[in-house]
mmCIF file of C-alpha atoms in Angstrom:
data_model
loop_
_atom_site.group_PDB
_atom_site.id
_atom_site.type_symbol
_atom_site.label_atom_id
_atom_site.label_comp_id
_atom_site.label_asym_id
_atom_site.label_seq_id
_atom_site.Cartn_x
_atom_site.Cartn_y
_atom_site.Cartn_z
ATOM 1 C CA MET A 1 12.255 -20.197 -0.043
ATOM 2 C CA LEU A 2 9.852 -21.866 -2.897
ATOM 3 C CA VAL A 3 6.865 -20.522 -0.840
ATOM 4 C CA LEU A 4 7.999 -17.090 -0.296
ATOM 5 C CA ARG A 5 8.842 -17.020 -4.275
ATOM 6 C CA LEU A 6 5.402 -18.062 -5.244
ATOM 7 C CA LEU A 7 4.066 -15.590 -3.034
ATOM 8 C CA ASN A 8 6.020 -13.211 -4.314
ATOM 9 C CA VAL A 9 4.564 -13.640 -7.534
ATOM 10 C CA VAL A 10 1.004 -14.951 -6.263
ATOM 11 C CA ALA A 11 0.238 -11.439 -4.064
ATOM 12 C CA PRO A 12 0.726 -8.948 -6.834
ATOM 13 C CA ALA A 13 -1.865 -10.839 -8.816
ATOM 14 C CA TYR A 14 -4.126 -10.720 -6.082
ATOM 15 C CA PHE A 15 -3.573 -7.109 -5.808
ATOM 16 C CA LEU A 16 -4.354 -6.445 -9.300
ATOM 17 C CA CYS A 17 -7.114 -8.545 -9.735
ATOM 18 C CA ILE A 18 -9.016 -6.963 -6.459
ATOM 19 C CA SER A 19 -8.193 -3.862 -8.230
ATOM 20 C CA LEU A 20 -9.872 -4.350 -11.208
ATOM 21 C CA VAL A 21 -13.062 -5.910 -9.478
ATOM 22 C CA THR A 22 -13.259 -2.692 -7.290
ATOM 23 C CA PHE A 23 -12.987 -0.576 -10.386
ATOM 24 C CA VAL A 24 -15.239 -2.432 -12.199
ATOM 25 C CA LEU A 25 -18.017 -2.444 -9.087
ATOM 26 C CA GLN A 26 -17.658 1.274 -8.741
ATOM 27 C CA ILE A 27 -17.987 2.508 -12.223
ATOM 28 C CA PHE A 28 -20.478 0.215 -13.747
ATOM 29 C CA LEU A 29 -22.491 -0.782 -10.531
ATOM 30 C CA PHE A 30 -22.067 1.902 -7.404
ATOM 31 C CA ILE A 31 -22.038 4.939 -9.566
ATOM 32 C CA PRO A 32 -24.639 4.649 -12.059
ATOM 33 C CA SER A 33 -27.213 3.662 -9.097
ATOM 34 C CA MET A 34 -26.512 7.337 -7.736
ATOM 35 C CA PHE A 35 -27.592 8.839 -11.030
ATOM 36 C CA ARG A 36 -31.097 7.872 -9.914
ATOM 37 C CA ASP A 37 -31.396 10.924 -7.649
ATOM 38 C CA PRO A 38 -33.538 13.679 -9.620
ATOM 39 C CA SER A 39 -33.223 16.039 -7.072
ATOM 40 C CA ALA A 40 -29.419 16.410 -7.442
ATOM 41 C CA ALA A 41 -27.853 19.421 -9.356
ATOM 42 C CA PRO A 42 -26.318 17.936 -12.515
ATOM 43 C CA LEU A 43 -22.871 19.524 -11.677
ATOM 44 C CA PHE A 44 -22.765 18.342 -7.949
ATOM 45 C CA SER A 45 -24.717 15.463 -8.301
ATOM 46 C CA PRO A 46 -23.512 12.689 -5.948
ATOM 47 C CA ALA A 47 -22.783 10.559 -8.883
ATOM 48 C CA LEU A 48 -20.134 12.909 -10.504
ATOM 49 C CA LEU A 49 -18.517 13.956 -7.031
ATOM 50 C CA HIS A 50 -17.830 10.242 -6.105
ATOM 51 C CA GLY A 51 -16.926 9.516 -9.203
ATOM 52 C CA ALA A 52 -14.033 12.336 -9.561
ATOM 53 C CA LEU A 53 -13.103 11.584 -5.979
ATOM 54 C CA PHE A 54 -12.891 7.742 -6.830
ATOM 55 C CA LEU A 55 -10.775 8.212 -9.778
ATOM 56 C CA PHE A 56 -8.278 10.340 -8.126
ATOM 57 C CA LEU A 57 -7.977 7.755 -5.335
ATOM 58 C CA SER A 58 -7.431 5.222 -8.165
ATOM 59 C CA ALA A 59 -4.786 7.284 -9.732
ATOM 60 C CA ASN A 60 -2.928 7.622 -6.992
ATOM 61 C CA VAL A 61 -2.890 4.126 -5.906
ATOM 62 C CA LEU A 62 -2.149 2.720 -9.402
ATOM 63 C CA GLY A 63 0.410 5.582 -9.843
ATOM 64 C CA ASN A 64 2.352 5.072 -6.639
ATOM 65 C CA TYR A 65 2.403 1.181 -7.251
ATOM 66 C CA ILE A 66 4.243 1.242 -10.459
ATOM 67 C CA LEU A 67 6.616 3.843 -8.797
ATOM 68 C CA VAL A 68 7.499 1.604 -5.989
ATOM 69 C CA ILE A 69 8.173 -1.006 -8.411
ATOM 70 C CA GLN A 70 10.040 0.907 -11.008
ATOM 71 C CA SER A 71 12.041 2.762 -8.513
ATOM 72 C CA SER A 72 13.922 -0.530 -7.106
ATOM 73 C CA PRO A 73 16.145 -0.122 -4.028
ATOM 74 C CA GLU A 74 20.007 0.267 -5.675
ATOM 75 C CA ASP A 75 22.108 -3.099 -5.680
ATOM 76 C CA LEU A 76 24.950 -1.868 -3.381
ATOM 77 C CA SER A 77 26.743 -5.427 -3.962
ATOM 78 C CA LYS A 78 28.547 -4.442 -6.865
ATOM 79 C CA GLY A 79 30.354 -1.808 -4.896
ATOM 80 C CA LEU A 80 30.595 -3.620 -1.846
ATOM 81 C CA ASN A 81 33.698 -5.767 -1.419
ATOM 82 C CA LEU A 82 32.023 -9.176 -0.271
ATOM 83 C CA GLY A 83 34.499 -11.291 -1.656
ATOM 84 C CA LYS A 84 33.861 -14.541 -3.670
ATOM 85 C CA GLY A 85 32.788 -17.810 -2.979
ATOM 86 C CA SER A 86 29.651 -19.392 -1.303
ATOM 87 C CA LYS A 87 31.255 -18.967 2.097
ATOM 88 C CA VAL A 88 31.884 -15.182 2.176
ATOM 89 C CA MET A 89 28.031 -15.197 0.713
ATOM 90 C CA ALA A 90 26.398 -17.171 3.454
ATOM 91 C CA GLU A 91 28.440 -15.010 6.108
ATOM 92 C CA TRP A 92 26.955 -12.046 4.706
ATOM 93 C CA LEU A 93 23.095 -13.554 4.661
ATOM 94 C CA ASP A 94 23.350 -14.477 8.156
ATOM 95 C CA GLY A 95 25.053 -11.619 9.243
ATOM 96 C CA SER A 96 28.030 -12.824 10.904
ATOM 97 C CA LYS A 97 30.446 -10.966 8.739
ATOM 98 C CA SER A 98 29.995 -7.350 7.712
ATOM 99 C CA PRO A 99 32.443 -5.890 4.698
ATOM 100 C CA ASP A 100 34.093 -2.606 5.804
ATOM 101 C CA SER A 101 32.634 -1.018 2.636
ATOM 102 C CA ALA A 102 29.119 -2.173 3.708
ATOM 103 C CA LEU A 103 26.567 1.014 4.996
ATOM 104 C CA PRO A 104 25.233 0.508 8.577
ATOM 105 C CA SER A 105 21.973 -0.073 7.072
ATOM 106 C CA THR A 106 22.144 -2.476 4.521
ATOM 107 C CA HIS A 107 20.718 -6.028 3.817
ATOM 108 C CA PHE A 108 20.753 -8.447 1.480
ATOM 109 C CA CYS A 109 17.431 -9.513 0.077
ATOM 110 C CA ARG A 110 17.326 -13.427 -0.610
ATOM 111 C CA LEU A 111 14.030 -12.947 -3.173
ATOM 112 C CA CYS A 112 15.650 -9.781 -4.779
ATOM 113 C CA ALA A 113 19.147 -11.348 -4.687
ATOM 114 C CA ARG A 114 20.540 -7.664 -4.290
ATOM 115 C CA VAL A 115 22.079 -5.659 -1.252
ATOM 116 C CA THR A 116 20.351 -2.740 -0.499
ATOM 117 C CA GLN A 117 20.394 0.690 1.635
ATOM 118 C CA ARG A 118 18.203 1.164 4.482
ATOM 119 C CA HIS A 119 16.255 -1.780 3.838
ATOM 120 C CA ASP A 120 12.701 -1.786 5.508
ATOM 121 C CA HIS A 121 10.966 -4.993 4.349
ATOM 122 C CA HIS A 122 10.181 -6.818 1.186
ATOM 123 C CA CYS A 123 6.822 -6.069 0.023
ATOM 124 C CA PHE A 124 5.066 -9.120 -1.505
ATOM 125 C CA PHE A 125 2.350 -7.175 -2.762
ATOM 126 C CA THR A 126 4.612 -5.182 -5.326
ATOM 127 C CA GLY A 127 7.448 -8.065 -5.148
ATOM 128 C CA ASN A 128 9.893 -5.839 -4.616
ATOM 129 C CA CYS A 129 12.157 -4.119 -1.662
ATOM 130 C CA ILE A 130 11.170 -1.202 0.073
ATOM 131 C CA GLY A 131 14.181 0.960 0.630
ATOM 132 C CA ASN A 132 15.566 4.690 0.642
ATOM 133 C CA ARG A 133 14.416 5.193 -2.748
ATOM 134 C CA ASN A 134 10.625 4.019 -2.943
ATOM 135 C CA MET A 135 9.935 4.302 1.040
ATOM 136 C CA ARG A 136 7.520 7.697 0.238
ATOM 137 C CA ASN A 137 5.704 6.097 -2.665
ATOM 138 C CA PHE A 138 5.031 2.731 -1.026
ATOM 139 C CA ILE A 139 3.763 5.017 2.186
ATOM 140 C CA MET A 140 1.472 6.555 -0.299
ATOM 141 C CA PHE A 141 0.391 3.561 -1.954
ATOM 142 C CA CYS A 142 -0.732 2.525 1.707
ATOM 143 C CA LEU A 143 -2.228 5.567 2.346
ATOM 144 C CA TYR A 144 -4.378 5.931 -0.930
ATOM 145 C CA THR A 145 -5.362 2.195 -0.827
ATOM 146 C CA SER A 146 -7.018 2.604 2.758
ATOM 147 C CA LEU A 147 -8.636 5.339 1.423
ATOM 148 C CA ALA A 148 -10.152 4.259 -1.620
ATOM 149 C CA CYS A 149 -10.952 0.760 0.211
ATOM 150 C CA LEU A 150 -13.300 3.062 2.721
ATOM 151 C CA ASP A 151 -14.746 4.941 -0.423
ATOM 152 C CA SER A 152 -15.782 1.548 -2.025
ATOM 153 C CA LEU A 153 -17.036 0.407 1.632
ATOM 154 C CA VAL A 154 -18.929 3.488 1.817
ATOM 155 C CA ALA A 155 -20.291 3.273 -1.701
ATOM 156 C CA GLY A 156 -20.955 -0.495 -1.397
ATOM 157 C CA MET A 157 -23.263 -0.124 1.877
ATOM 158 C CA ALA A 158 -25.284 2.529 -0.012
ATOM 159 C CA TYR A 159 -25.872 0.312 -2.782
ATOM 160 C CA ILE A 160 -26.770 -2.551 -0.209
ATOM 161 C CA SER A 161 -28.992 -0.514 1.606
ATOM 162 C CA VAL A 162 -31.241 0.470 -1.575
ATOM 163 C CA ALA A 163 -30.906 -2.828 -3.104
ATOM 164 C CA LEU A 164 -32.116 -4.796 -0.020
ATOM 165 C CA SER A 165 -33.865 -1.985 1.764
ATOM 166 C CA MET A 166 -32.225 -1.951 4.868
ATOM 167 C CA SER A 167 -30.543 0.507 7.174
ATOM 168 C CA PHE A 168 -27.246 0.732 8.731
ATOM 169 C CA ALA A 169 -28.235 2.987 11.167
ATOM 170 C CA ASN A 170 -27.319 0.350 13.738
ATOM 171 C CA PRO A 171 -23.702 -0.454 13.702
ATOM 172 C CA LEU A 172 -24.617 -4.095 14.707
ATOM 173 C CA ALA A 173 -26.054 -4.388 11.202
ATOM 174 C CA PHE A 174 -23.126 -4.368 9.599
ATOM 175 C CA PHE A 175 -21.705 -7.301 11.463
ATOM 176 C CA THR A 176 -25.054 -9.291 11.162
ATOM 177 C CA LEU A 177 -24.753 -8.508 7.378
ATOM 178 C CA LEU A 178 -22.942 -11.248 6.440
ATOM 179 C CA PRO A 179 -24.840 -14.377 8.168
ATOM 180 C CA HIS A 180 -27.950 -13.086 7.162
ATOM 181 C CA SER A 181 -26.951 -12.657 3.766
ATOM 182 C CA ILE A 182 -25.387 -16.378 3.460
ATOM 183 C CA SER A 183 -28.978 -17.685 4.615
ATOM 184 C CA GLN A 184 -30.816 -15.740 2.125
ATOM 185 C CA PHE A 185 -28.536 -16.606 -0.786
ATOM 186 C CA PHE A 186 -28.731 -20.238 -0.179
ATOM 187 C CA SER A 187 -32.484 -19.872 0.017
ATOM 188 C CA GLY A 188 -32.860 -18.102 -3.099
ATOM 189 C CA ALA A 189 -33.795 -14.739 -1.590
ATOM 190 C CA LEU A 190 -30.498 -12.940 -2.823
ATOM 191 C CA LEU A 191 -29.025 -12.471 -6.218
ATOM 192 C CA SER A 192 -25.351 -13.708 -6.844
ATOM 193 C CA TYR A 193 -24.049 -10.562 -7.897
ATOM 194 C CA GLU A 194 -25.500 -9.163 -4.535
ATOM 195 C CA MET A 195 -23.896 -11.737 -2.050
ATOM 196 C CA PHE A 196 -20.465 -10.847 -4.126
ATOM 197 C CA VAL A 197 -20.988 -7.305 -3.583
ATOM 198 C CA ILE A 198 -21.590 -8.008 0.435
ATOM 199 C CA LEU A 199 -18.382 -10.238 0.401
ATOM 200 C CA MET A 200 -16.121 -7.313 -1.311
ATOM 201 C CA LEU A 201 -17.547 -5.008 1.630
ATOM 202 C CA TYR A 202 -15.731 -6.879 4.513
ATOM 203 C CA LEU A 203 -12.778 -7.526 1.958
ATOM 204 C CA TRP A 204 -12.469 -3.734 1.609
ATOM 205 C CA LEU A 205 -12.827 -3.283 5.285
ATOM 206 C CA GLY A 206 -10.081 -5.802 5.923
ATOM 207 C CA ILE A 207 -7.626 -4.323 3.294
ATOM 208 C CA GLY A 208 -8.471 -0.792 4.502
ATOM 209 C CA LEU A 209 -7.598 -1.287 7.966
ATOM 210 C CA ALA A 210 -4.513 -3.360 7.023
ATOM 211 C CA CYS A 211 -3.199 -0.709 4.835
ATOM 212 C CA ALA A 212 -4.080 2.139 7.337
ATOM 213 C CA GLY A 213 -2.245 0.322 10.429
ATOM 214 C CA PHE A 214 0.530 -0.322 8.639
ATOM 215 C CA CYS A 215 0.923 3.095 7.138
ATOM 216 C CA CYS A 216 0.551 4.283 10.941
ATOM 217 C CA HIS A 217 3.173 2.315 11.648
ATOM 218 C CA GLN A 218 5.617 2.720 8.981
ATOM 219 C CA MET A 219 5.215 6.837 9.867
ATOM 220 C CA LEU A 220 6.076 5.884 13.538
ATOM 221 C CA LEU A 221 9.048 4.352 12.157
ATOM 222 C CA ILE A 222 10.043 7.448 9.972
ATOM 223 C CA LEU A 223 9.834 10.001 12.643
ATOM 224 C CA ARG A 224 12.404 7.870 15.004
ATOM 225 C CA GLY A 225 14.739 7.648 12.089
ATOM 226 C CA GLN A 226 14.127 3.904 11.812
ATOM 227 C CA THR A 227 13.220 0.965 9.420
ATOM 228 C CA ARG A 228 11.639 -2.392 10.304
ATOM 229 C CA HIS A 229 14.929 -3.829 9.411
ATOM 230 C CA GLN A 230 17.137 -2.001 11.957
ATOM 231 C CA VAL A 231 13.864 -2.417 14.701
ATOM 232 C CA ARG A 232 14.092 -6.337 13.916
ATOM 233 C CA LYS A 233 17.787 -6.577 14.158
ATOM 234 C CA GLY A 234 17.983 -4.338 17.233
ATOM 235 C CA MET A 235 19.828 -1.689 15.769
ATOM 236 C CA VAL A 236 20.925 1.616 17.568
ATOM 237 C CA VAL A 237 20.110 4.864 15.289
ATOM 238 C CA ARG A 238 21.308 7.963 15.859
ATOM 239 C CA ALA A 239 19.193 10.376 17.471
ATOM 240 C CA ARG A 240 17.950 13.003 14.938
ATOM 241 C CA PRO A 241 15.135 15.544 14.957
ATOM 242 C CA TRP A 242 11.689 14.289 13.504
ATOM 243 C CA LYS A 243 11.765 16.670 11.241
ATOM 244 C CA GLU A 244 14.586 15.744 9.501
ATOM 245 C CA ASN A 245 13.437 11.928 9.432
ATOM 246 C CA LEU A 246 10.564 13.216 7.865
ATOM 247 C CA GLN A 247 12.471 15.280 5.214
ATOM 248 C CA ASP A 248 14.884 12.595 4.407
ATOM 249 C CA VAL A 249 11.687 10.269 3.228
ATOM 250 C CA PHE A 250 9.296 13.060 1.709
ATOM 251 C CA GLY A 251 11.460 15.757 0.922
ATOM 252 C CA LYS A 252 10.952 19.423 1.300
ATOM 253 C CA ARG A 253 8.192 19.967 -1.404
ATOM 254 C CA TRP A 254 6.108 16.669 0.362
ATOM 255 C CA LEU A 255 2.850 18.480 -0.559
ATOM 256 C CA LEU A 256 3.272 17.698 -4.472
ATOM 257 C CA GLY A 257 4.069 13.972 -3.613
ATOM 258 C CA LEU A 258 1.025 13.659 -1.502
ATOM 259 C CA LEU A 259 -1.436 14.646 -3.891
ATOM 260 C CA PHE A 260 0.104 13.470 -7.090
ATOM 261 C CA PRO A 261 1.953 10.041 -7.635
ATOM 262 C CA VAL A 262 5.654 11.290 -8.247
ATOM 263 C CA LEU A 263 9.203 10.477 -7.886
ATOM 264 C CA ASN A 264 10.907 11.690 -4.366
ATOM 265 C CA VAL A 265 11.219 15.679 -4.628
ATOM 266 C CA GLY A 266 13.559 17.774 -2.633
ATOM 267 C CA SER A 267 15.012 14.778 -0.500
ATOM 268 C CA ASP A 268 18.373 14.972 0.385
ATOM 269 C CA ASN A 269 18.564 11.203 -0.942
ATOM 270 C CA CYS A 270 17.959 12.620 -4.416
ATOM 271 C CA ARG A 271 20.595 15.135 -4.386
ATOM 272 C CA GLN A 272 23.313 12.907 -3.059
ATOM 273 C CA LYS A 273 22.527 10.588 -6.003
ATOM 274 C CA GLU A 274 22.428 13.567 -8.344
ATOM 275 C CA LYS A 275 26.139 14.415 -7.252
#
């Protein structure tokens, strides 16, 4: 438990550090290098277009990240008849006893110390539980993080190809870049910041693929009307049309939330809470 609590503090700091490094490299290294193309029109230069795209992706990543943290799942333990004493709480924790007033998909998180409805999992990178209130923002956070990593990967490869006068036309060139760069770095033929950019390329690739895979897996669960906690516990859910499952998470006005980092709009969960 101590290791998990430590990870719950270190992981958000790690994510914010990677985000800051990515932002600095894009603004002060990749984008300025694109202004060197004299043939591009000022209004439609690659630097301005890429800069606008990167700022759009970054705003959605940061905005949805903040909303995931702020929109914490409600603590239902106050409204549940859990009883008093350590024995009753222990029975609730190991699942051997479920209070009569508990909802089917409630779960007690040891790290957050609260009972949440439609608990999916505890995200260490946000330090918060993912449930019915912040599921859509979490999916948007994963989606835009993968897109931002892909954008940074492409920009970084373009910068390295010019700085080192190499071509990535051969797909194997990217996979042989790291061992070749390490040998050049220790021989003094490669600068420190260039080696750092090359390491960041592989980090962006790993984070982007992980976020994209996690986002696709989460979408499949939503289409089936399940959460990761329900799948892990083997809970049977009532079959519903996939459109209703999507609407419960994204709401009717899903396009607004897809383009801008906003709270859930038009969802049934929000209307129930307002009532």
